[in-house]
Short mmCIF file of C-alpha atoms and ligand atoms in Angstrom, two decimals:
data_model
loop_
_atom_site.label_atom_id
_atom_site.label_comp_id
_atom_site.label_asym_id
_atom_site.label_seq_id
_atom_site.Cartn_x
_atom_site.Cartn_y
_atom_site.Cartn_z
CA UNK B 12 0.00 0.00 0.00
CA UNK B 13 1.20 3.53 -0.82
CA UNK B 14 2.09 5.40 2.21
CA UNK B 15 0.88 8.91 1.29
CA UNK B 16 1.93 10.15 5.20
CA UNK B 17 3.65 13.72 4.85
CA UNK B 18 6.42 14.13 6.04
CA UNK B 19 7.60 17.70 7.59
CA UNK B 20 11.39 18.90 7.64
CA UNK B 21 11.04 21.68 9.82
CA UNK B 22 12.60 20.04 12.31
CA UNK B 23 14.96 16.88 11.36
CA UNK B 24 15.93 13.98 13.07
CA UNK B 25 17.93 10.56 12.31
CA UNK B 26 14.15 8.73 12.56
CA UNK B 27 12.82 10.71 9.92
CA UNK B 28 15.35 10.83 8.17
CA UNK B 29 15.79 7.23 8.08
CA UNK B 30 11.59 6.67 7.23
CA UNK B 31 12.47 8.97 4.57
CA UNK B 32 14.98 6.63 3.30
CA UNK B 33 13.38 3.64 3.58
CA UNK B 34 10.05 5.45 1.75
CA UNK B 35 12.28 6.17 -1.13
CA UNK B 36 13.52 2.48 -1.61
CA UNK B 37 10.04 0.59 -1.01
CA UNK B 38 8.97 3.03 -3.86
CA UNK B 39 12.25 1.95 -6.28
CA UNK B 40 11.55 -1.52 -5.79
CA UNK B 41 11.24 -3.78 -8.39
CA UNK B 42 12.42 -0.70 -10.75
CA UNK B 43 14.92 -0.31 -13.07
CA UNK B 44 17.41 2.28 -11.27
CA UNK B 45 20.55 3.04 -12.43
CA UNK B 46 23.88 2.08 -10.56
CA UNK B 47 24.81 6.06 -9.41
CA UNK B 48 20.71 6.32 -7.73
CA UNK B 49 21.79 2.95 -5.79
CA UNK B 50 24.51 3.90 -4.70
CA UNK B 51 23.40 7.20 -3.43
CA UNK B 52 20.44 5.39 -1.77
CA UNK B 53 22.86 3.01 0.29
CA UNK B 54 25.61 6.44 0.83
CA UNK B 55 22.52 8.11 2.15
CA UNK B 56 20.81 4.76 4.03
CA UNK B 57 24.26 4.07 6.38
CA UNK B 58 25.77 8.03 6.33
CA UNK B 59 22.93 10.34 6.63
CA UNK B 60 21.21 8.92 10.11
CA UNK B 61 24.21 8.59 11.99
CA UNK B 62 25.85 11.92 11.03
CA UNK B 63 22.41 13.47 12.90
CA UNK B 64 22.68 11.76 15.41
CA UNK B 65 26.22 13.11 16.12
CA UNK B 66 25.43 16.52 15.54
CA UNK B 67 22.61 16.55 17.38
CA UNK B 68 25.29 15.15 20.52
CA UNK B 69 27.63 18.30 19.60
CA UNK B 70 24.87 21.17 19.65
CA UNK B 71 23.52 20.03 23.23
CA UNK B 72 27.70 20.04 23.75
CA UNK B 73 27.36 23.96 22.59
CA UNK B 74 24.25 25.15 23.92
CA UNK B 75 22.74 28.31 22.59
CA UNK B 76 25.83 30.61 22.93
CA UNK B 77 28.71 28.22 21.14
CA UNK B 78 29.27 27.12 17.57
CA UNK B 79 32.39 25.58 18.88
CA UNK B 80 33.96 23.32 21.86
CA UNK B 81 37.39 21.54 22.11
CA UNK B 82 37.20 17.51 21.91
CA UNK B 83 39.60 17.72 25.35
CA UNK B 84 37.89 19.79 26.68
CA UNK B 85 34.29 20.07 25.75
CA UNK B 86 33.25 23.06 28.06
CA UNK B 87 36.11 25.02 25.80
CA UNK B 88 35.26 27.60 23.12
CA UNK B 89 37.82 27.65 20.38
CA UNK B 90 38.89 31.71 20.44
CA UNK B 91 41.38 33.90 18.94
CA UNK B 92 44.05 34.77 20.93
CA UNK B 93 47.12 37.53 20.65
CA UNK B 94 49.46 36.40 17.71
CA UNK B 95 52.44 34.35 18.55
CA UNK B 96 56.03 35.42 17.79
CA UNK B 97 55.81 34.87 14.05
CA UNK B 98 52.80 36.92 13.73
CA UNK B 99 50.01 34.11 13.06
CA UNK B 100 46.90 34.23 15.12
CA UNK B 101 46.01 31.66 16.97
CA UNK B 102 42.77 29.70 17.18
CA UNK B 103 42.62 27.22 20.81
CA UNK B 104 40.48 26.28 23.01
CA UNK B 105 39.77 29.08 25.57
CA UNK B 106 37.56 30.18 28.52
CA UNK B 107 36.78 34.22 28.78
CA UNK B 108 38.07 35.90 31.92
CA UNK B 109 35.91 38.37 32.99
CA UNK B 110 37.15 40.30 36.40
CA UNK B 111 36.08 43.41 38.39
CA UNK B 112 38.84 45.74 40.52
CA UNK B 113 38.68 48.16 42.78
CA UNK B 114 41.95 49.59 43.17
CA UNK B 115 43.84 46.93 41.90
CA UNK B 116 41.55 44.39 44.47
CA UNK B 117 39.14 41.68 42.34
CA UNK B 118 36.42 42.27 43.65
CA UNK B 119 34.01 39.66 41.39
CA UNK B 120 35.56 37.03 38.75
CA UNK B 121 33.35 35.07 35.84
CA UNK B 122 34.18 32.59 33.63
CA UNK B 123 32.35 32.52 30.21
CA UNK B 124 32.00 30.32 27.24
CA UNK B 125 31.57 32.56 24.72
CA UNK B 126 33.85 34.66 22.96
CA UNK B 127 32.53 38.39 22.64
CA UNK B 128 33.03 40.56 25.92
CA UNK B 129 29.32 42.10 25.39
CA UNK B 130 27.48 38.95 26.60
CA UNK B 131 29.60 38.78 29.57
CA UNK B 132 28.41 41.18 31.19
CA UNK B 133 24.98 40.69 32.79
CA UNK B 134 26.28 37.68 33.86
CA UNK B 135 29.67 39.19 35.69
CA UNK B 136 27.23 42.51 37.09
CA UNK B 137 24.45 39.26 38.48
CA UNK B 138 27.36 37.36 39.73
CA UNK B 139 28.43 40.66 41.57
CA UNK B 140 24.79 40.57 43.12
CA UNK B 141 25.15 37.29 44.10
CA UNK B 142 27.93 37.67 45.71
CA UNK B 143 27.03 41.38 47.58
CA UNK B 144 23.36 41.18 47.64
CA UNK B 145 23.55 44.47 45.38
CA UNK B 146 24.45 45.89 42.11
CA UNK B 147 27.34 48.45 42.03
CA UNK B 148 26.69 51.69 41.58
CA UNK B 149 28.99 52.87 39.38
CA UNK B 150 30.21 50.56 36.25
CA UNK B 151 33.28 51.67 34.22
CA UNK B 152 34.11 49.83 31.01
CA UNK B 153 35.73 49.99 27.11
CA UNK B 154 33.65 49.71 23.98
CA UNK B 155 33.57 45.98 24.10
CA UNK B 156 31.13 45.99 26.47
CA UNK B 157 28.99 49.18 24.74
CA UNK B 158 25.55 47.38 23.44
CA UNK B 159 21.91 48.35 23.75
CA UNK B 160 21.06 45.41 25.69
CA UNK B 161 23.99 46.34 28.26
CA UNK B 162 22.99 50.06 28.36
CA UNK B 163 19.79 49.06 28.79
CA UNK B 164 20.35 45.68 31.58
CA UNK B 165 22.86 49.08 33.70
CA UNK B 166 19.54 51.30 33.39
CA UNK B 167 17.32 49.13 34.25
CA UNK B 168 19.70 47.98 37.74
CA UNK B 169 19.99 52.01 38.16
CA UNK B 170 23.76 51.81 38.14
CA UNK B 171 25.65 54.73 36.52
CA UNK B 172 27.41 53.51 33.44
CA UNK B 173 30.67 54.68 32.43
CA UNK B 174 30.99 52.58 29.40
CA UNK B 175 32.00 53.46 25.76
CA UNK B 176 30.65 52.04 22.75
CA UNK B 177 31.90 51.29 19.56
CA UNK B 178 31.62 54.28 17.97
CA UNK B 179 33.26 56.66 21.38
CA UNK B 180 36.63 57.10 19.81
CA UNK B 181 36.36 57.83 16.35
CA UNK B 182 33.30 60.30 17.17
CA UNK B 183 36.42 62.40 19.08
CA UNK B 184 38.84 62.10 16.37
CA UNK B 185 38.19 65.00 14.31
CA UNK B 186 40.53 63.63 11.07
CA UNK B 187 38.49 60.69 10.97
CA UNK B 188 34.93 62.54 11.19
CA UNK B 189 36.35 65.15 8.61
CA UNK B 190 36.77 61.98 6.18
CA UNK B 191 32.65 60.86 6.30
CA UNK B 192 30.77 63.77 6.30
CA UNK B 193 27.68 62.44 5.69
CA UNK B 194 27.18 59.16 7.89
CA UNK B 195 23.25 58.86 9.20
CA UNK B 196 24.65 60.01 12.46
CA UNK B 197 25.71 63.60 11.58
CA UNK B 198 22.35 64.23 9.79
CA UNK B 199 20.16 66.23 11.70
CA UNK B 200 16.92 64.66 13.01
CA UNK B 201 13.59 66.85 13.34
CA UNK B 202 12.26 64.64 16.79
CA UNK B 203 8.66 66.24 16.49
CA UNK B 204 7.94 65.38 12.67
CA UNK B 205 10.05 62.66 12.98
CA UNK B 206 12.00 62.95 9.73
CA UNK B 207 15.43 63.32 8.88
CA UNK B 208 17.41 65.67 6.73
CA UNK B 209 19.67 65.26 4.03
CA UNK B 210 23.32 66.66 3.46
CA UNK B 211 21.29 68.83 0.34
CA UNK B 212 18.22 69.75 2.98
CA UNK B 213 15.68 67.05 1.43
CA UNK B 214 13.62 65.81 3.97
CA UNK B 215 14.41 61.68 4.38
CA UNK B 216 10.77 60.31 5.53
CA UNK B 217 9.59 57.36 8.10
CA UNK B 218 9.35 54.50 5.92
CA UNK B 219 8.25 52.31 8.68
CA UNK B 220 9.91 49.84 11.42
CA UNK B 221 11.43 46.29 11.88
CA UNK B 222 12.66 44.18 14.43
CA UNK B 223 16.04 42.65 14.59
CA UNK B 224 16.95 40.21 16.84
CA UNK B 225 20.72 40.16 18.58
CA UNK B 226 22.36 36.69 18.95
CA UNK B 227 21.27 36.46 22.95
CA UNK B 228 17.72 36.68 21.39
CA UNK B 229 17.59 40.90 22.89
CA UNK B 230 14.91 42.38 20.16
CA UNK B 231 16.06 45.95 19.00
CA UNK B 232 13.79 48.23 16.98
CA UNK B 233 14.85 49.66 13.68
CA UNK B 234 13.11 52.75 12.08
CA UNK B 235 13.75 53.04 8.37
CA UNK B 236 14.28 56.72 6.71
CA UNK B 237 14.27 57.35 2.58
CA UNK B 238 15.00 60.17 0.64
CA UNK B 239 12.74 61.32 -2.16
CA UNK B 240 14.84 61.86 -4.75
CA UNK B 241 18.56 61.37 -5.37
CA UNK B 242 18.76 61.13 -9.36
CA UNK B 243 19.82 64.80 -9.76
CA UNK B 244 21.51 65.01 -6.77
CA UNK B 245 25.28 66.49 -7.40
CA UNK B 246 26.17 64.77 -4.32
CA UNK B 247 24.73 61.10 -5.21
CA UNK B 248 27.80 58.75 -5.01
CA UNK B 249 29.43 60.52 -2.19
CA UNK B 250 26.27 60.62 -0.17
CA UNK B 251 25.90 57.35 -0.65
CA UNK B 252 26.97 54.12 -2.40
CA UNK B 253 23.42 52.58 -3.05
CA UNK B 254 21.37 52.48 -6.08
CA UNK B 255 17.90 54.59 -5.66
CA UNK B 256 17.15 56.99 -3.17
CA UNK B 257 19.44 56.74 0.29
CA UNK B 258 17.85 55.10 3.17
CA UNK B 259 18.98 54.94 6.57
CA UNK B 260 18.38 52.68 9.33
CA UNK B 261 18.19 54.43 12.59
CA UNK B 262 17.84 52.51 16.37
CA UNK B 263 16.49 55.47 17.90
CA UNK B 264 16.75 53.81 21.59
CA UNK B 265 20.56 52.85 21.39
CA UNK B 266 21.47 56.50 20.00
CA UNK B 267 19.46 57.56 23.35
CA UNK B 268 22.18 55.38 25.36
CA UNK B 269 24.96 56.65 23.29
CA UNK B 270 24.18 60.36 24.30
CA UNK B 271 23.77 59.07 28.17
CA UNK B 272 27.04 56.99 27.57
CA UNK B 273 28.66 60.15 25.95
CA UNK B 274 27.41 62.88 28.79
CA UNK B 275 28.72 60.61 31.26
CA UNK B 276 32.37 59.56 29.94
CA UNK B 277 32.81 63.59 28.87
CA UNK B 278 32.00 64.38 32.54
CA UNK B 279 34.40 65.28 35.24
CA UNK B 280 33.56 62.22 36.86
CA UNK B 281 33.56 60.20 33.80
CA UNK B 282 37.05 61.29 32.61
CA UNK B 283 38.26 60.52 36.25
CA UNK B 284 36.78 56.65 35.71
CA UNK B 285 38.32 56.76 32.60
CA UNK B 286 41.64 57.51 33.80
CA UNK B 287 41.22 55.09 36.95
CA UNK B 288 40.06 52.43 34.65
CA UNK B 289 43.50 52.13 32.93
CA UNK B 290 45.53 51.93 36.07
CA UNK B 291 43.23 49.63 37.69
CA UNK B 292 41.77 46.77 36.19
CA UNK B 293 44.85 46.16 32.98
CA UNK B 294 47.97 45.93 36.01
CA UNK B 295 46.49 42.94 37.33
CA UNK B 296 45.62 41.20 34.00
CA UNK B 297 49.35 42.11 33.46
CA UNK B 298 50.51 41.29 36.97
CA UNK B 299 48.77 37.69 36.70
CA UNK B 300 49.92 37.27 33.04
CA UNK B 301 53.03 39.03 32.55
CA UNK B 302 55.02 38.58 36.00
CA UNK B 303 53.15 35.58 37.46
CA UNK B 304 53.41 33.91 33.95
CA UNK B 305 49.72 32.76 34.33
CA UNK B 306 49.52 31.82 30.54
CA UNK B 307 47.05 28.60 30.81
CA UNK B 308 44.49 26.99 32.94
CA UNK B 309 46.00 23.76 34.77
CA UNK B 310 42.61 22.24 34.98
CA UNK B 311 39.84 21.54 32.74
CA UNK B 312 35.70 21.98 32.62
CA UNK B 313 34.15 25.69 33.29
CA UNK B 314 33.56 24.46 37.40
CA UNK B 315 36.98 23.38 37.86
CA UNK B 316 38.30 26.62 35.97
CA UNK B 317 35.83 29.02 37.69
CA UNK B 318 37.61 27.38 41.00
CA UNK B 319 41.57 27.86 39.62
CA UNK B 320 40.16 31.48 38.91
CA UNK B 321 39.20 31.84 42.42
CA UNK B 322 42.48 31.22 43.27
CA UNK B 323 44.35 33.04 41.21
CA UNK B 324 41.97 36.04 42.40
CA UNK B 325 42.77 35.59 46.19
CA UNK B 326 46.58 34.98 45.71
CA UNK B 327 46.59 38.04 43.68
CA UNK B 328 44.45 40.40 46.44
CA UNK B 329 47.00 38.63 48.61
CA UNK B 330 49.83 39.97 47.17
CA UNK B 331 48.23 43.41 46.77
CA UNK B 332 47.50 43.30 50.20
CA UNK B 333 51.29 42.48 51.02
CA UNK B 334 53.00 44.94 49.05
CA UNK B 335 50.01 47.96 50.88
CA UNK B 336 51.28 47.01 54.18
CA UNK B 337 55.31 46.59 53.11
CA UNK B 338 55.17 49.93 51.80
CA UNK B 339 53.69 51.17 54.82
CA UNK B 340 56.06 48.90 57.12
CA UNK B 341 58.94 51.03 54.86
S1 SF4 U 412 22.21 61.84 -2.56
FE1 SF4 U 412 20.10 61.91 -1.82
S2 SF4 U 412 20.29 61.80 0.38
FE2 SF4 U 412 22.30 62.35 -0.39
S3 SF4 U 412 22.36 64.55 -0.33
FE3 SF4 U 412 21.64 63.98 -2.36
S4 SF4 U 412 19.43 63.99 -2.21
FE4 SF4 U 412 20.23 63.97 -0.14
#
């Protein structure tokens, strides 16, 4: 009997994938089929099933947050390191460090999986909670850690955030801002009529929103803005690269951090964090690193590294501690 039983794909697994197989042979039986088909058939048949069923063991392996592990050590993300001496960057299997000072003291330590600083730090600032049954109030940090779902996590825990986004350091060199004149963020936005306006003074109108959706699943909205008419435009082509009428795609909420961010790191305070930042938190990444030689986790497995970290921390506020009270001994 024909089996007329559809069969979906959305999601795939080894069984169906296997029925699928077996569908396709009942209904070659007993048919001429040429030696390539056959031999597909029986590639497919003892290949196909089993290769699911091993990635389907590696993604539970990753998680959500991965799209890589070491086979030594599977809690590992492969991530790029500092060159070596030759100049060739290095792939291996890594953990990401994540530590908070306070004058040169670690005052909270994380261990992450994945590789990009921004998702660490909800994590770190909750582990901080965890530890001192509050948030800090103040937060100081470089552009890695400067997204809209960071600005947004530090608003929403009222803690003043000192930290830069991408953009910070470009926006104060003035060579680099003479060079692109006419980036969406140096046209000037009417708030009210909400429209924006064009390097010639042609108003760019709403052309409606979308919603994107970051890699930790954090939704951000994106307003779209198009000029009416760039054809006789003497500045088409340095405006803008695209064919038809220049549109822009504005996220109106992270510019709103960026000013806050940008208010606060041009503040006196701000430009004091700044300045602490850099004689704070990098000597004891270079303390551990450079004149402890800490180059490599001895153990393996994120629990058994989150512990070596532990100790690394408290022999490190134990040596900070010494050399306070030698120099006061002195
Ligand atoms: S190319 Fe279009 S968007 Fe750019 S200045 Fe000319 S009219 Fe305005």
């Amino acid at each position: 009997m024909k089996d007329t039983t559809p069969t979906t794909f959305a999601e795939i697994d080894s069984a169906k994938v296997k029925a699928t197989i077996e569908k396709i042979d009942a209904a070659l039986k007993d048919k001429p089929v040429s030696k390539q088909v056959k031999q597909k058939l029986d590639y497919a048949k003892k290949k196909w099933p089993e290769a699911l069923d091993r990635y389907a063991v590696q993604e539970a392996i990753m998680g959500d947050n991965r799209n890589s592990y070491s086979k030594t050590d599977t809690d590992a993300t492969f991530m790029r390191m500092k060159e070596d001496h030759m100049g060739n960057g290095q792939l291996k299997p890594a953990y990401n460090m994540q530590i908070s000072t306070s004058n040169q003291f670690i005052t909270n330590y994380t261990i992450h999986q994945n590789t990009t600083d921004t998702n660490t730090l909800k994590e770190h600032l909750n582990e901080h909670k965890r530890c001192y049954h509050s948030m800090p109030t103040v937060v100081t940090a470089d552009a890695g850690y400067g997204s809209e779902e960071n600005y947004a996590f530090l608003e929403k825990e009222q803690v003043t955030a000192y930290v830069k986004y991408g953009q910070f350091d470009r926006e104060q060199n003035e060579t680099i801002q003479q060079k692109h004149p006419f980036t969406a963020d140096k046209l000037f936005y009417n708030e009210k009529g909400d429209f924006y306006v064009c390097p010639m003074g042609q108003r760019m109108e709403k052309k409606g929103n979308y919603v994107r959706e970051t890699t930790t699943g954090f939704k951000q909205t994106i307003t779209k803005y198009q000029a009416k008419d760039c054809s006789r435009c003497p500045l088409n082509g340095v405006c803008h690269k695209s064919q038809g009428n220049r549109v822009i795609e504005v996220n109106h909420n992270l510019n709103r951090h960026k000013r806050e961010a940008k208010e606060n790191l041009q503040s006196e305070q701000g430009i004091a964090h700044r300045k602490q930042r850099c004689h704070d938190v990098e000597p004891v990444f270079g303390n551990i690193k450079g004149n402890h030689h800490f180059k490599r986790f001895m153990l393996k497995g994120k629990e058994k590294v989150t512990t070596e970290t532990g100790l690394l921390c408290l022999a490190q506020n134990f040596r900070k501690k010494n050399a306070i009270e030698v120099k006061k001994a002195a």
